[in-house]
PDB file of C-alpha atoms in Angstrom:
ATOM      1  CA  UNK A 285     -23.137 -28.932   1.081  1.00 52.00           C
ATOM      2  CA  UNK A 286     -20.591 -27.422   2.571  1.00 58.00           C
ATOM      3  CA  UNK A 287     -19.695 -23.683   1.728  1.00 63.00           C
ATOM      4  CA  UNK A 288     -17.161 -22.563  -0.608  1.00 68.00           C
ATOM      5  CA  UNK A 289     -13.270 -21.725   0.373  1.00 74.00           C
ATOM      6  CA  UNK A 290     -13.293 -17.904   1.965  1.00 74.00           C
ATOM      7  CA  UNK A 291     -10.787 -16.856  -0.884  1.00 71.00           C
ATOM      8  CA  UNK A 292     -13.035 -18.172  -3.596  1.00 86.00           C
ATOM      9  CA  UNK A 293     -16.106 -16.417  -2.053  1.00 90.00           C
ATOM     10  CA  UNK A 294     -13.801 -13.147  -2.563  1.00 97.00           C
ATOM     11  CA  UNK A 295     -12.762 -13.726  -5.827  1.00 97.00           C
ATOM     12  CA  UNK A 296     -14.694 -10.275  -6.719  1.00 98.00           C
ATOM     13  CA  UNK A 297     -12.545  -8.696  -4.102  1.00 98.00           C
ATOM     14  CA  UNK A 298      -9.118  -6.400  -4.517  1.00 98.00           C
ATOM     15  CA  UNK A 299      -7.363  -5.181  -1.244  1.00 98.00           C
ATOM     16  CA  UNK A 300      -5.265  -2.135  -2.357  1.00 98.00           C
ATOM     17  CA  UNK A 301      -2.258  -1.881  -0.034  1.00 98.00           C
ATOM     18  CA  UNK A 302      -0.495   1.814  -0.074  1.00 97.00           C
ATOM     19  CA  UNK A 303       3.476   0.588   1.114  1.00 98.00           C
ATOM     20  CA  UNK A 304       6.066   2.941   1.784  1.00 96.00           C
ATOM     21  CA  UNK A 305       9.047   1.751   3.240  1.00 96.00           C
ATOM     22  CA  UNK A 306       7.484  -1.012   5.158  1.00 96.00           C
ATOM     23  CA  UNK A 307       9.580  -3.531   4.456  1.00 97.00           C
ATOM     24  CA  UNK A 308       9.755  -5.515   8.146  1.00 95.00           C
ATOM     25  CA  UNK A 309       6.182  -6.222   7.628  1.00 96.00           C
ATOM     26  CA  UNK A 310       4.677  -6.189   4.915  1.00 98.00           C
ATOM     27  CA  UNK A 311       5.330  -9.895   3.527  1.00 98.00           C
ATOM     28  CA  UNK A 312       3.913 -10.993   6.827  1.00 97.00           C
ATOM     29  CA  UNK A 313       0.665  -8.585   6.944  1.00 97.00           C
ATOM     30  CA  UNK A 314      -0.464  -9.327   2.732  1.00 98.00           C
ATOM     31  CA  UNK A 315       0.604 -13.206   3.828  1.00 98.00           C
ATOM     32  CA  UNK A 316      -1.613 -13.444   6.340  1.00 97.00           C
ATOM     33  CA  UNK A 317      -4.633 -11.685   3.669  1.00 98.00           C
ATOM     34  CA  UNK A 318      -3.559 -13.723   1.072  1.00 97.00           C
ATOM     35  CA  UNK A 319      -5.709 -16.422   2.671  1.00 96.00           C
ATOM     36  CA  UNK A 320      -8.768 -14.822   2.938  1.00 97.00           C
ATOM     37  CA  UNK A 321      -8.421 -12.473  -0.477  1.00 98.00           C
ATOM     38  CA  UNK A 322      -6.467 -13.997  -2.978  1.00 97.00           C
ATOM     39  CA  UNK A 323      -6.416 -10.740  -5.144  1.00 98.00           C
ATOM     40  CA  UNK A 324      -3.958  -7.952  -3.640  1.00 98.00           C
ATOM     41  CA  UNK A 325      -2.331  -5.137  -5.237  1.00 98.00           C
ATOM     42  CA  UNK A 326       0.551  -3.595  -2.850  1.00 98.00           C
ATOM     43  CA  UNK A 327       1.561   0.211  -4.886  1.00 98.00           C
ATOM     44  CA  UNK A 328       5.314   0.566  -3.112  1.00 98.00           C
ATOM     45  CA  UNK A 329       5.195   4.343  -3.313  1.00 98.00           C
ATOM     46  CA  UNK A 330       8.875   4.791  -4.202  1.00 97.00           C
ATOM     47  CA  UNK A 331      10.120   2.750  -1.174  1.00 98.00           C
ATOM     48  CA  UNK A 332      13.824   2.449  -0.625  1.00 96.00           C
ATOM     49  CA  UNK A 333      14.191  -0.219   1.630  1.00 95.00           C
ATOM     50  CA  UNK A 334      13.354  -2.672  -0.117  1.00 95.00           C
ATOM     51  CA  UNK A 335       9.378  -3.238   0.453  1.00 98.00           C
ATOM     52  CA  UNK A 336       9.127  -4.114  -3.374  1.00 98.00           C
ATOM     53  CA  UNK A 337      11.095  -7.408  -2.864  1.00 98.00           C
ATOM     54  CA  UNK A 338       8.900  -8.351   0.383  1.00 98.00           C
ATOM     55  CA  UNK A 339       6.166  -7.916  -1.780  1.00 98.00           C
ATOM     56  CA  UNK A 340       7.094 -10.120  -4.948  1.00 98.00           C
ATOM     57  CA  UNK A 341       8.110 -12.267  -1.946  1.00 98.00           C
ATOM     58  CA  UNK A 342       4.526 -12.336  -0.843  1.00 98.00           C
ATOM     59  CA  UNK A 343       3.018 -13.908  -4.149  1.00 97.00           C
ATOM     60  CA  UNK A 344       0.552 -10.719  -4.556  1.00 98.00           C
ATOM     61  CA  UNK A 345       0.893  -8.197  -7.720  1.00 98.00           C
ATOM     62  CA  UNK A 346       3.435  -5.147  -7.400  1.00 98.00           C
ATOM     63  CA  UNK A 347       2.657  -1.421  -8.602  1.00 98.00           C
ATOM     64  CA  UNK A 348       5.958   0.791  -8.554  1.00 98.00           C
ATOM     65  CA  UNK A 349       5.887   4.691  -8.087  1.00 98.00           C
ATOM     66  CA  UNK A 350       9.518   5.511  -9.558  1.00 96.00           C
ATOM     67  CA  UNK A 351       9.357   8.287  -6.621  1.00 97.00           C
ATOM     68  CA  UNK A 352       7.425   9.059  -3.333  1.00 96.00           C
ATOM     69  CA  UNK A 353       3.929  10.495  -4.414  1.00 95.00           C
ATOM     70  CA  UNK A 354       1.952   9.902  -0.665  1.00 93.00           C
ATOM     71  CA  UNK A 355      -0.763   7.516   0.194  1.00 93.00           C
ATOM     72  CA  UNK A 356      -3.866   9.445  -1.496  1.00 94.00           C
ATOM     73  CA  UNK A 357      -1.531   9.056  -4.746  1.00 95.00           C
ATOM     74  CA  UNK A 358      -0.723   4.828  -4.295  1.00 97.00           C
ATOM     75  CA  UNK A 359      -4.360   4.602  -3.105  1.00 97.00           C
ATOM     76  CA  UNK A 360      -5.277   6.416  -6.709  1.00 97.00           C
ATOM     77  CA  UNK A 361      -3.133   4.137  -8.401  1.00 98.00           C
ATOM     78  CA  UNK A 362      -4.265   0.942  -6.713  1.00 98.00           C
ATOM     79  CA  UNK A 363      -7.829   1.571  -7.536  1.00 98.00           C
ATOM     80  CA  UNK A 364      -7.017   2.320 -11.451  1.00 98.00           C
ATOM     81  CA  UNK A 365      -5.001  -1.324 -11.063  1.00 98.00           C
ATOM     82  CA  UNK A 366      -7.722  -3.345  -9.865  1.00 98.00           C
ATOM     83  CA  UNK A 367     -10.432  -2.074 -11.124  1.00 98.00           C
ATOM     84  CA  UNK A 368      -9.043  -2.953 -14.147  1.00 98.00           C
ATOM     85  CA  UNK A 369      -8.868  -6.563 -13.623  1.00 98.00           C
ATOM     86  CA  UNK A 370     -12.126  -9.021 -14.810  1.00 97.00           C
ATOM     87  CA  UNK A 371     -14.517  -9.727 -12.445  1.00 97.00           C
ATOM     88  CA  UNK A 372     -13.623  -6.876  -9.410  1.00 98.00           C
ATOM     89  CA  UNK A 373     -16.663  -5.978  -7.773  1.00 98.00           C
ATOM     90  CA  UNK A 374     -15.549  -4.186  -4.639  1.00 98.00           C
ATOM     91  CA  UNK A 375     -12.110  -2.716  -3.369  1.00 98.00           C
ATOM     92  CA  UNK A 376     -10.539  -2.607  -0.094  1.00 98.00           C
ATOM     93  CA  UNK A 377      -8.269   0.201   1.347  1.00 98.00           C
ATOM     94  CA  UNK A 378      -6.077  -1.758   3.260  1.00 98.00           C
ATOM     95  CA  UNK A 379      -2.997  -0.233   6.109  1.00 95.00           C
ATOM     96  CA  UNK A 380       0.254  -1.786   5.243  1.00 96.00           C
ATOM     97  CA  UNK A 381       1.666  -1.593   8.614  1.00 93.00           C
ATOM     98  CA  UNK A 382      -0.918  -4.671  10.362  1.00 93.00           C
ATOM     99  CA  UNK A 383      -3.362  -2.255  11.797  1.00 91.00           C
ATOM    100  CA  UNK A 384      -6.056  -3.461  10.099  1.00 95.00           C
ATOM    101  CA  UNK A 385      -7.575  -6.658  10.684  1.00 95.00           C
ATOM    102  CA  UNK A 386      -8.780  -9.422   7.859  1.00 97.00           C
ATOM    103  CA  UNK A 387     -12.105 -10.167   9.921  1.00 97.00           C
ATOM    104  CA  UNK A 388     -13.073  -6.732  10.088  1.00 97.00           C
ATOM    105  CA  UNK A 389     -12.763  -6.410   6.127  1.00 98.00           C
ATOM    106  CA  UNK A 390     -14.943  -9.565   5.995  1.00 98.00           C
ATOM    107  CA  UNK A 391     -17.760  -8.049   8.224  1.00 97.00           C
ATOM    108  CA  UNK A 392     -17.559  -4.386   6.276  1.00 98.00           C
ATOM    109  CA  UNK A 393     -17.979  -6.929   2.868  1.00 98.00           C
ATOM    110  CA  UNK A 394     -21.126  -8.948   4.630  1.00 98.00           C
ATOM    111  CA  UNK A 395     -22.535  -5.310   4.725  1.00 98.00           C
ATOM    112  CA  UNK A 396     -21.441  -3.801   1.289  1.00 98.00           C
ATOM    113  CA  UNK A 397     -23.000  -6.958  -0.002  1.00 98.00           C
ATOM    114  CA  UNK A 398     -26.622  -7.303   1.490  1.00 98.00           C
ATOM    115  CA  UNK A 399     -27.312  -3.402   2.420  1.00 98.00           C
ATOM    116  CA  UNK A 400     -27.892  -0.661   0.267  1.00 98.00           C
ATOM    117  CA  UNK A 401     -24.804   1.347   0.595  1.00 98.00           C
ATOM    118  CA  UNK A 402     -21.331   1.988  -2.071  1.00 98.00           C
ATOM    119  CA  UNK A 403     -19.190   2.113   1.217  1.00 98.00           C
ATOM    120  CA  UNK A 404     -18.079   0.845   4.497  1.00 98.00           C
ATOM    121  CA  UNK A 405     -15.467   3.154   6.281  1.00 96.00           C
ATOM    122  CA  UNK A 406     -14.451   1.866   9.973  1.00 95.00           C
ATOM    123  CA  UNK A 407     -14.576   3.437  13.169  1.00 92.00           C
ATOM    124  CA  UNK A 408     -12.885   3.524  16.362  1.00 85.00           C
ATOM    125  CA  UNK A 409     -15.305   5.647  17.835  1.00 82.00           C
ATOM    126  CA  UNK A 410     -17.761   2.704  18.476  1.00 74.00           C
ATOM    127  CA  UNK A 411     -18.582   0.549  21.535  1.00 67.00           C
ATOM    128  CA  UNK A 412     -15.673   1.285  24.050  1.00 65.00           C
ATOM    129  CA  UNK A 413     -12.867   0.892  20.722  1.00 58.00           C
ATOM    130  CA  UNK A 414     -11.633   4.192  21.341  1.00 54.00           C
ATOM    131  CA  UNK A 415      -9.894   3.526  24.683  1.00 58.00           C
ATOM    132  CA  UNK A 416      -7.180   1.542  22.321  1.00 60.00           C
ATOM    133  CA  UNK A 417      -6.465   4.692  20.797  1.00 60.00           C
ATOM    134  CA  UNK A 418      -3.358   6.498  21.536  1.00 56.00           C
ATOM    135  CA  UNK A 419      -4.707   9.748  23.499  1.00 65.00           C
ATOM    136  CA  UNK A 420      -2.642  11.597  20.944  1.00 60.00           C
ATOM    137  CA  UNK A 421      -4.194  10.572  17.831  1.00 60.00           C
ATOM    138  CA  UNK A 422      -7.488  10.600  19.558  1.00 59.00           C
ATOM    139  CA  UNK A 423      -7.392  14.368  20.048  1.00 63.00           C
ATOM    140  CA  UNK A 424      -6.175  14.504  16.370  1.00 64.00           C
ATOM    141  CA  UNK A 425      -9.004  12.425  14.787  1.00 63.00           C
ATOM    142  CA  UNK A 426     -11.766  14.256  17.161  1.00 63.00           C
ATOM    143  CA  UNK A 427      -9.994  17.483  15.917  1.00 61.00           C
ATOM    144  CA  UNK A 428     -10.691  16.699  12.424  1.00 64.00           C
ATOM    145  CA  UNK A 429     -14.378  15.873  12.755  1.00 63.00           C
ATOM    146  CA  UNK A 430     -15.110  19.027  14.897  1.00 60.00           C
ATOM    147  CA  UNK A 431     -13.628  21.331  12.697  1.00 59.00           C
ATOM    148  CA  UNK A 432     -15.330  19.403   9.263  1.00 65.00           C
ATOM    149  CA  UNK A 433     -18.859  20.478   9.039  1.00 65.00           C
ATOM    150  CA  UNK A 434     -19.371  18.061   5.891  1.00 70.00           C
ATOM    151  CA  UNK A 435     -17.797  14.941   8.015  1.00 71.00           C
ATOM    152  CA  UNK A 436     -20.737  15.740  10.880  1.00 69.00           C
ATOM    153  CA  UNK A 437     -23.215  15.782   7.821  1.00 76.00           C
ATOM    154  CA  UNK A 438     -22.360  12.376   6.528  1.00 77.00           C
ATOM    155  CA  UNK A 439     -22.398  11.147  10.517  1.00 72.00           C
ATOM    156  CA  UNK A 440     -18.934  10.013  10.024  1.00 83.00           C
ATOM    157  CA  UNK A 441     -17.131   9.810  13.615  1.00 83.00           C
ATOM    158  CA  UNK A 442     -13.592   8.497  11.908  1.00 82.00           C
ATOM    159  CA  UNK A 443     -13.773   9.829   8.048  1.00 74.00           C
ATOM    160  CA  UNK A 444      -9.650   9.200   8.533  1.00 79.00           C
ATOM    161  CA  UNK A 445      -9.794   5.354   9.259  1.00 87.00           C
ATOM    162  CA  UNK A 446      -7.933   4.233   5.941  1.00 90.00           C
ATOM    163  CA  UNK A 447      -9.855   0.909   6.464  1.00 96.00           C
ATOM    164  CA  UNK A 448     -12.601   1.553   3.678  1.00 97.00           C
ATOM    165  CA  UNK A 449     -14.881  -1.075   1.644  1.00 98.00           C
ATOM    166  CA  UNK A 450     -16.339   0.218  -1.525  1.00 98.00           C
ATOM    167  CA  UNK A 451     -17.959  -1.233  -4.627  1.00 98.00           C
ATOM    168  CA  UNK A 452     -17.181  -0.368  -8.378  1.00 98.00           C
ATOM    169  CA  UNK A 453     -19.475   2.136  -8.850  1.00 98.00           C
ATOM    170  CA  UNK A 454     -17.223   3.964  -6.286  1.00 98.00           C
ATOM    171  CA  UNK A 455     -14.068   2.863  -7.871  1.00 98.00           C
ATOM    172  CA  UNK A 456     -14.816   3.513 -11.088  1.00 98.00           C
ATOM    173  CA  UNK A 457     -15.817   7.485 -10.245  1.00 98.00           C
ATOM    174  CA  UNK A 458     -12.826   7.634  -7.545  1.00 97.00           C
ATOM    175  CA  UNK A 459     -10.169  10.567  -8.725  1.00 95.00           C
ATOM    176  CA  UNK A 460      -8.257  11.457  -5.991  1.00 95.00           C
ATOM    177  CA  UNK A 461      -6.090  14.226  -6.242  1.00 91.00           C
ATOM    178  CA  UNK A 462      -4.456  15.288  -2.603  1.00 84.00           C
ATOM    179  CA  UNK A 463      -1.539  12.696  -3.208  1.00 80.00           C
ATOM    180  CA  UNK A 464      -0.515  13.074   0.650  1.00 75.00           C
ATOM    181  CA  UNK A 465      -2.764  12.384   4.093  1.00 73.00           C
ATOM    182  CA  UNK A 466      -5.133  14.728   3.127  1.00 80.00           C
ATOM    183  CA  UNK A 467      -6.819  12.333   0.699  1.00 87.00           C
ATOM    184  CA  UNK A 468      -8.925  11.233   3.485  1.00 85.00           C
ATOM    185  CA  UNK A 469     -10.482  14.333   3.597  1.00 85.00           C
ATOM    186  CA  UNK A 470     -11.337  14.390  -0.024  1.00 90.00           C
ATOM    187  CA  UNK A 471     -12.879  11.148   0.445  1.00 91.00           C
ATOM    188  CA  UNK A 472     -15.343  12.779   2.447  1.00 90.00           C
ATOM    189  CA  UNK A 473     -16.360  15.497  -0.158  1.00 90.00           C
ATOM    190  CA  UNK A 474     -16.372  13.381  -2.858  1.00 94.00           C
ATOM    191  CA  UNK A 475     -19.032  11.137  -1.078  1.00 94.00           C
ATOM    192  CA  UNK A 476     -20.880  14.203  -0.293  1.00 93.00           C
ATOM    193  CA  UNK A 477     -20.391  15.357  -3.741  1.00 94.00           C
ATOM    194  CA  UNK A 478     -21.194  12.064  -5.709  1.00 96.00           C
ATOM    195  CA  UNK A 479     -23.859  11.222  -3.452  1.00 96.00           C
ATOM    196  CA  UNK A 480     -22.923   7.536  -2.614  1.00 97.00           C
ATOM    197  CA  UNK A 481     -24.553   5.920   0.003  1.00 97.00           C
ATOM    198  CA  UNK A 482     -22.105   5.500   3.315  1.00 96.00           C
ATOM    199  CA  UNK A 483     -22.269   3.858   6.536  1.00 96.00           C
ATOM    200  CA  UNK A 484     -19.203   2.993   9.191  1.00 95.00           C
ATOM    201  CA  UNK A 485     -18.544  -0.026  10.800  1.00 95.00           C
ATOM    202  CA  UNK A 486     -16.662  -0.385  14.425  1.00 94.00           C
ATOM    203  CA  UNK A 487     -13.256  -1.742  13.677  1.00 94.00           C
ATOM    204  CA  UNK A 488     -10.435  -2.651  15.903  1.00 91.00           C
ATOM    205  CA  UNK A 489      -6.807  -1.001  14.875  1.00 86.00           C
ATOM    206  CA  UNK A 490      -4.012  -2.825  16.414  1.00 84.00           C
ATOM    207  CA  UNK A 491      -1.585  -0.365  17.470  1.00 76.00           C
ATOM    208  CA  UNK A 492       1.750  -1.905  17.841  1.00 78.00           C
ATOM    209  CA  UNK A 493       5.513  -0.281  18.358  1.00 77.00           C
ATOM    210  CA  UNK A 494       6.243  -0.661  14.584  1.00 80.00           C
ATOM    211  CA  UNK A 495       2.643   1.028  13.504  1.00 71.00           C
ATOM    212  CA  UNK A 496       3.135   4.080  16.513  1.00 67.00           C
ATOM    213  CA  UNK A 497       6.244   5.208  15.287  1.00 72.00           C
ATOM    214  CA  UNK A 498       4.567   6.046  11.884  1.00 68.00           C
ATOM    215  CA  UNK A 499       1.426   7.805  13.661  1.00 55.00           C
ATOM    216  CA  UNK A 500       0.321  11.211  12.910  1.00 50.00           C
ATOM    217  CA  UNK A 501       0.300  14.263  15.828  1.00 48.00           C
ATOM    218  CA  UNK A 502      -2.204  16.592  16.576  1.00 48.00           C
ATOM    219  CA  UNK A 503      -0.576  19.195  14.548  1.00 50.00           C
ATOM    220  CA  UNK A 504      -0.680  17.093  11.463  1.00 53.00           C
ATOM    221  CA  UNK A 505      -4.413  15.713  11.805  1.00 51.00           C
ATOM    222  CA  UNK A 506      -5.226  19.992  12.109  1.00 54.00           C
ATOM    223  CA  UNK A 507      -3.058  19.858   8.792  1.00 56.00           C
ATOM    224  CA  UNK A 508      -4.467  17.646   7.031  1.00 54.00           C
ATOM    225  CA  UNK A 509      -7.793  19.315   7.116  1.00 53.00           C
ATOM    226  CA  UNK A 510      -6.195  22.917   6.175  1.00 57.00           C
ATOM    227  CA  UNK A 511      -4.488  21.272   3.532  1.00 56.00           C
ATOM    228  CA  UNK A 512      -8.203  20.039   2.058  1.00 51.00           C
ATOM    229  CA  UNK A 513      -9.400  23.500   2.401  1.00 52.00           C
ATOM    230  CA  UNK A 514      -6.823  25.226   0.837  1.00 54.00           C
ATOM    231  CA  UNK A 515      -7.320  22.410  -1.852  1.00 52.00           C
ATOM    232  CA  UNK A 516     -10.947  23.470  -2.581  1.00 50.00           C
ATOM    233  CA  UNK A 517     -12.274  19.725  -1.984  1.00 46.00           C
ATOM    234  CA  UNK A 518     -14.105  20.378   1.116  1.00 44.00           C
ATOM    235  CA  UNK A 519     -16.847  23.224   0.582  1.00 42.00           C
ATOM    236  CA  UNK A 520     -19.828  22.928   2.117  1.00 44.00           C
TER     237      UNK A 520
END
């Protein structure tokens, strides 16, 4: 007996796809998911370039902010969507810009599935991953941890990898509130806070010329994490 088609073996499964102006790519990257998870939800996040027509393009479903709200805001939004929808079991976070890759999803599911955990967040910081890493955005994501005592608690190494795999018992208590970059952060408290059960998986990010030019700085990876303290979210 042979096994079942990948994308009915994910039929529980929603990738939720945060787009903002991404509209060289993003047919192409939700394409090439299509095939493995036939159930995508792409929130263009008041994109003026035409991402929403790349996306109806694509054959996956379209949420609209009528403005620019920031990715912890489309993620919020995606999650309501799907988990919504009959039969969703577990959620993916999911980079527009073709960072993240479909067979690292697949592993993080394996895990979500047979281990008892509510989420899978990836890492760079495993095996030798991190040499891929722009030095840059190293510092900035090293910053971040250092300077988060409640990140070191959790023995997360890359809490700001926006590749995450979670099941509906987190998607049904998520309510995110930092609408910008900072919503990573206040991922982090609320699985301190709700108590799920969290491991990370080593990912690879695929860092091309398209996907660098929307990186973050040093400066803003130290501003993200003020901006969760000033927000309350990340008490110890």
């Amino acid at each position: 007996m042979t096994d079942p088609p990948a994308a009915d073996r994910n039929a529980d499964v929603w990738l939720i796809v945060p787009v903002y102006n991404e509209a060289p790519v993003i047919r192409s990257v939700v394409s090439a998911a299509k095939h493995t998870f036939p159930n995508i939800v792409c929130v263009d996040d008041g994109s003026k370039d035409g991402s929403a027509d790349e996306i109806l393009a694509a054959g996956v479903r379209l949420v609209r902010h009528p403005v620019n709200l920031g990715q912890g805001a489309a993620i919020q939004t995606g999650v309501e969507y799907a988990r919504s929808q009959p039969g969703a079991q577990f959620f993916v976070t999911f980079d527009a810009d073709g960072q993240h890759q479909v067979d690292d999803v697949v592993a993080m599911l394996g895990r979500l599935r047979t281990e008892p955990l509510d989420m899978v967040i990836g890492t760079r910081f495993a095996d030798d991953r991190s040499k891929s890493v722009p030095i840059v955005k190293r510092m900035a994501l090293r910053t971040i941890v250092f300077l988060s005592p409640r990140t070191r608690r959790l023995g997360l190494t890359d809490a700001h990898n926006g590749l995450r795999v979670f099941n509906k018992k987190v998607a049904d208590e998520l309510d995110l509130i930092m609408n910008g970059m900072s919503h990573a952060s206040e991922f982090v408290a609320l699985i301190d806070s709700r108590k799920w059960r969290v491991s990370e998986q080593p990912v690879t990010i695929l860092y091309t010329e398209y996907s660098m030019a929307k990186g973050q700085s040093l400066l803003n990876g130290v501003n993200i994490l003020a901006d969760g303290l000033l927000h309350g979210r990340m008490r110890r």
